[in-house]
Tab-separated table of C-alpha atoms in Angstrom:
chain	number	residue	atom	x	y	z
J	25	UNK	CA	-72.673	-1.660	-24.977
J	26	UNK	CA	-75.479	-1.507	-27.579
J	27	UNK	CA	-77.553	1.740	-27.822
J	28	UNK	CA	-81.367	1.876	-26.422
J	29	UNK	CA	-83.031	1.280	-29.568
J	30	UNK	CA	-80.615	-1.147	-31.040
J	31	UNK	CA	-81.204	-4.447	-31.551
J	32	UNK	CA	-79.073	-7.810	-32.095
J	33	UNK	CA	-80.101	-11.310	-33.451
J	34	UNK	CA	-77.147	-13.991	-33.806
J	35	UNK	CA	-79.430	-17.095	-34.235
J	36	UNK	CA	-78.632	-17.540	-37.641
J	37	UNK	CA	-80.479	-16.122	-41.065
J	38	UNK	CA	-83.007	-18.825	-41.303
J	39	UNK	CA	-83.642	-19.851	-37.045
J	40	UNK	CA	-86.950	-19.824	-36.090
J	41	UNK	CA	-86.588	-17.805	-32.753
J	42	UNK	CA	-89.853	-19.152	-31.631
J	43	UNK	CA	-88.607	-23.049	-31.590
J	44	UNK	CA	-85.090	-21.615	-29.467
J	45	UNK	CA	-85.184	-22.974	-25.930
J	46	UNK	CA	-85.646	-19.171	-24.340
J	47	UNK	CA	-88.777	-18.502	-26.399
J	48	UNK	CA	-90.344	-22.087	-25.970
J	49	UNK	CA	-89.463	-21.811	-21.649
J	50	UNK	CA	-90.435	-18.023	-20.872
J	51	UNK	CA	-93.825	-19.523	-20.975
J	52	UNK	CA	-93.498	-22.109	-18.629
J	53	UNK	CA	-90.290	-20.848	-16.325
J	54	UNK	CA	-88.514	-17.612	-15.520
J	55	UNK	CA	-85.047	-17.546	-18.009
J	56	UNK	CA	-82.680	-15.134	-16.954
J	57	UNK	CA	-80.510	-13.710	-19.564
J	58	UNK	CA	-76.983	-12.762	-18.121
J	59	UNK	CA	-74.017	-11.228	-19.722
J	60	UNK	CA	-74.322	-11.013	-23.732
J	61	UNK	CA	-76.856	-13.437	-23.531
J	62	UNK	CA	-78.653	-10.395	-22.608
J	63	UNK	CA	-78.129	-8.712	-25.998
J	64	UNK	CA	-78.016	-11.888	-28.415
J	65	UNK	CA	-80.765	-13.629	-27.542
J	66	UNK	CA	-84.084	-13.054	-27.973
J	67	UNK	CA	-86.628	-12.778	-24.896
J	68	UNK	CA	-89.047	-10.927	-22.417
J	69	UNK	CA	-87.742	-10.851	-19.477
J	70	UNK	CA	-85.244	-10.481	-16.561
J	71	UNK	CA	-82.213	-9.509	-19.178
J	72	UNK	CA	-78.728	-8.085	-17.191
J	73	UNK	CA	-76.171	-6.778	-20.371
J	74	UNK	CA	-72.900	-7.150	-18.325
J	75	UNK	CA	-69.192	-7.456	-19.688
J	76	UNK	CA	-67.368	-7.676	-16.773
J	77	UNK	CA	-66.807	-11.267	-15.548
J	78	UNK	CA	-66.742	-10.396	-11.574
J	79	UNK	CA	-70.003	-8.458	-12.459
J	80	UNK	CA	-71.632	-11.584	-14.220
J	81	UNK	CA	-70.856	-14.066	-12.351
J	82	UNK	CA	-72.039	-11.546	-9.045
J	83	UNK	CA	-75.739	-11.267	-10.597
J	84	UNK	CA	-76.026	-14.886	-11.783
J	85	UNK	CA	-75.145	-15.979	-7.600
J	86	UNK	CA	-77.690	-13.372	-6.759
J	87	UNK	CA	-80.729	-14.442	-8.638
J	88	UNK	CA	-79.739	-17.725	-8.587
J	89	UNK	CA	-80.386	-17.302	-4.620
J	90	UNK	CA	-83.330	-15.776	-4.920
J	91	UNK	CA	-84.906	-18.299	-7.296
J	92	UNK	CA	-86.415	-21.333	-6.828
J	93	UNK	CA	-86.943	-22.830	-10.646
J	94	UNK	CA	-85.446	-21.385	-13.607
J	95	UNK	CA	-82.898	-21.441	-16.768
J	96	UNK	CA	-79.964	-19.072	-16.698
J	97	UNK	CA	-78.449	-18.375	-19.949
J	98	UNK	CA	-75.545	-16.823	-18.801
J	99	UNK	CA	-72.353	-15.760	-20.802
J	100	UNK	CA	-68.807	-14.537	-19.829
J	101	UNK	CA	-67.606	-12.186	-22.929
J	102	UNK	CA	-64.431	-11.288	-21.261
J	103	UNK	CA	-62.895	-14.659	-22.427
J	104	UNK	CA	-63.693	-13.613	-25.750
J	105	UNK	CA	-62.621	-9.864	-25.480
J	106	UNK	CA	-58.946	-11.662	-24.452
J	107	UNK	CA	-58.733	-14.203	-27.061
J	108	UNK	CA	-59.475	-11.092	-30.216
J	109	UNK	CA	-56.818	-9.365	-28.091
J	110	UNK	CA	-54.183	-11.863	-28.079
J	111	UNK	CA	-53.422	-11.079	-24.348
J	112	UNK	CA	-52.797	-14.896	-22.550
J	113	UNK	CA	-52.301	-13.006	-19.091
J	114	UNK	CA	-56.070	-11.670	-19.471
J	115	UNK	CA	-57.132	-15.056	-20.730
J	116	UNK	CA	-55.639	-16.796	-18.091
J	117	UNK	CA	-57.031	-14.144	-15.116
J	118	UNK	CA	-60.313	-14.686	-16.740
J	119	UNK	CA	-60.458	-18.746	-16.436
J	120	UNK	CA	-58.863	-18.272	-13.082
J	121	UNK	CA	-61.787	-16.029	-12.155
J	122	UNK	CA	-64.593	-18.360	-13.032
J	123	UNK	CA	-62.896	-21.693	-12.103
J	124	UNK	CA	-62.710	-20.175	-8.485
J	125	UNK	CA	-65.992	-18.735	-8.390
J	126	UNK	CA	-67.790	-22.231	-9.737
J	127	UNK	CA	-65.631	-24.366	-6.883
J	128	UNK	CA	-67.305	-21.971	-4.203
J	129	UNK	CA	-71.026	-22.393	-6.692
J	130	UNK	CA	-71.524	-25.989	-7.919
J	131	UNK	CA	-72.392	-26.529	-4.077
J	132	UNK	CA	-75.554	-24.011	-3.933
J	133	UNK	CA	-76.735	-26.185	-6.680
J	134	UNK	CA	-79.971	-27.779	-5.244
J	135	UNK	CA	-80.730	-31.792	-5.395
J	136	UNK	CA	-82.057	-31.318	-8.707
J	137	UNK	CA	-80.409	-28.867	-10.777
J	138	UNK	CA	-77.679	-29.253	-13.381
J	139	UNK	CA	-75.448	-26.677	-14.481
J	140	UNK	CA	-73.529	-26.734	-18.337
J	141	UNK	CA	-70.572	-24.901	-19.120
J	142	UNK	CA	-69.537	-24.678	-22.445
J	143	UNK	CA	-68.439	-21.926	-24.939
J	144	UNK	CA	-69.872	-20.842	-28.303
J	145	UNK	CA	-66.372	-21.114	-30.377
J	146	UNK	CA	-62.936	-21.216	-29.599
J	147	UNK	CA	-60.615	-17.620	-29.138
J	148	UNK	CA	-57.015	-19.051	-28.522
J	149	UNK	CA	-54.933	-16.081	-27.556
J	150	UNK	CA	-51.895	-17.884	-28.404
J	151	UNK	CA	-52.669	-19.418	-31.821
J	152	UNK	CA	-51.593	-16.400	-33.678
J	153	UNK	CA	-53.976	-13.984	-34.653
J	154	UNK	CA	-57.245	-12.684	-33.336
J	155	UNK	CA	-60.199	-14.550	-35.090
J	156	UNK	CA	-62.076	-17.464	-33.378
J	157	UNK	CA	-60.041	-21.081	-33.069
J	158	UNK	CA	-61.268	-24.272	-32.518
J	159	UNK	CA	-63.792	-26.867	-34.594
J	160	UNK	CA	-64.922	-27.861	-30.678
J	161	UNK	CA	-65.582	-26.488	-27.820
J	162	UNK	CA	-65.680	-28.405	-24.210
J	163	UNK	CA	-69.208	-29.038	-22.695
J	164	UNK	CA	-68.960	-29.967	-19.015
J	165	UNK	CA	-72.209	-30.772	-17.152
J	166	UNK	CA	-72.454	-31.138	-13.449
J	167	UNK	CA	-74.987	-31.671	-10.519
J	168	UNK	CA	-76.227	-33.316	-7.497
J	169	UNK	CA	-78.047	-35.935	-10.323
J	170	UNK	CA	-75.147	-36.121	-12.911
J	171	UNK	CA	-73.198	-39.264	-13.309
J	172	UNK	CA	-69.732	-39.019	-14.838
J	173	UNK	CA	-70.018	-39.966	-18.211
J	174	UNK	CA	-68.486	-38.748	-21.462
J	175	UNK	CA	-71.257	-37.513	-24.065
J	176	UNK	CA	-68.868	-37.469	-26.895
J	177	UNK	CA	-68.970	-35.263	-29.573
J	178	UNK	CA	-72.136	-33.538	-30.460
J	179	UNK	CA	-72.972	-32.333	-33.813
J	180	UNK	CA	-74.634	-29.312	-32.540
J	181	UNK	CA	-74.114	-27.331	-30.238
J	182	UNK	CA	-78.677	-26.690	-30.686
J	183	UNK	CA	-78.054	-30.350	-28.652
J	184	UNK	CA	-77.715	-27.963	-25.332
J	185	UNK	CA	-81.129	-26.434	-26.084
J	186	UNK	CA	-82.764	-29.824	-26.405
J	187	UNK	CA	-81.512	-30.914	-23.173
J	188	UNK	CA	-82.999	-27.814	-21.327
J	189	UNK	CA	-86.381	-28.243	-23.310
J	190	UNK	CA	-86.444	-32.145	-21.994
J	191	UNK	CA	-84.595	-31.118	-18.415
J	192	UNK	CA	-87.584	-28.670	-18.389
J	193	UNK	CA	-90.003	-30.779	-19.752
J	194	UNK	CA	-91.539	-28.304	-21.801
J	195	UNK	CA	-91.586	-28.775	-26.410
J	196	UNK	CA	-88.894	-29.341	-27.837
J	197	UNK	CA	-86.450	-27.361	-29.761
J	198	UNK	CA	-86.592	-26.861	-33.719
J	199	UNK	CA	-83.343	-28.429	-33.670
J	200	UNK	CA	-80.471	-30.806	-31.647
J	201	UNK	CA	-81.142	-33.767	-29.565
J	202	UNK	CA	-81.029	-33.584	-25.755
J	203	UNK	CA	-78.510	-36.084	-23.923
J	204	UNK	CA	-80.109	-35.570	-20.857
J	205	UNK	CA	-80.755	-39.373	-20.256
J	206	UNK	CA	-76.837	-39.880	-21.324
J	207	UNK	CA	-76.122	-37.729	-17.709
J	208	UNK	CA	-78.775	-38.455	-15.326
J	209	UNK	CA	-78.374	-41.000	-12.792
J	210	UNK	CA	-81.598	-43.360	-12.070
């Protein structure tokens, strides 16, 4: 946990944090910050710094319950805490943890909504040592709307934020391009 006073930017030297998709939306729509999310990314309100997975996923199904329209930028750290550790056991607990907890969640998700899982980088426990793995990452997208469909590979992963700024309908990010007419059904 960060100090009081300290502050964190990962965007990248050069991002223009008022074109991200949490700038841009705050505006228009309450964005909920969840887990490091909290920490890395810029914004004004609602932000919950949590590391423990039970304890994110918790908060997200409680304001998520209480809310009727909004973006939840929500991230689960202690995947990434395993991988740097090397411990598969840990690693495995943790997707355990969240696949249960999304089988008993994807069905509070109203007509409308959508919900993206993805991960920032790759942290294979098993690969050998402890620094991040993987060129790709999955992206999985579900909801009452979302037609099974594969997306293929994007070439950013800024592609995300486009899709909430066009899901949202609010201007679009400085960079990526939304595939949210790739998953919608008509």
């Amino acid at each position: 946990m960060y100090g009081p006073d300290y502050q964190v930017r990962h965007l990248g030297y050069g991002v223009n944090v008022q074109r991200q998709f949490q700038t841009l939306a705050e505006s228009k729509i309450p964005v909920y910050r969840i887990g490091k999310t909290a920490d890395v990314l810029e914004g004004k309100h609602w932000a919950y710094s949590i590391v423990n997975t039970a304890e994110v996923l918790q908060q997200l199904k409680e304001t998520f319950s209480k809310e009727k329209h909004g973006a939840f930028l929500v991230n689960v750290q202690e995947t990434d805490l395993a991988g740097h550790a090397e411990d598969t056991n840990w690693y495995a607990s943790l997707l355990e943890e969240v696949d249960n907890w999304l089988e008993k969640f994807i069905p509070l998700l109203k007509e409308d909504d959508i919900l993206i899982v993805t991960a920032d980088h790759g942290n294979d426990p098993t690969i050998g040592h402890s620094k991040h793995t993987r060129e790709y990452t999955p992206l999985m997208v579900t909801g009452p709307k979302v037609k099974a469909v594969s997306i293929g590979i994007r070439n950013t992963m800024a592609d995300i934020g486009a899709t909430l700024s066009d899901y949202f309908r609010i201007e679009s990010t400085e960079a990526g391009t939304s595939f949210l007419n790739q998953i919608l059904k008509n």
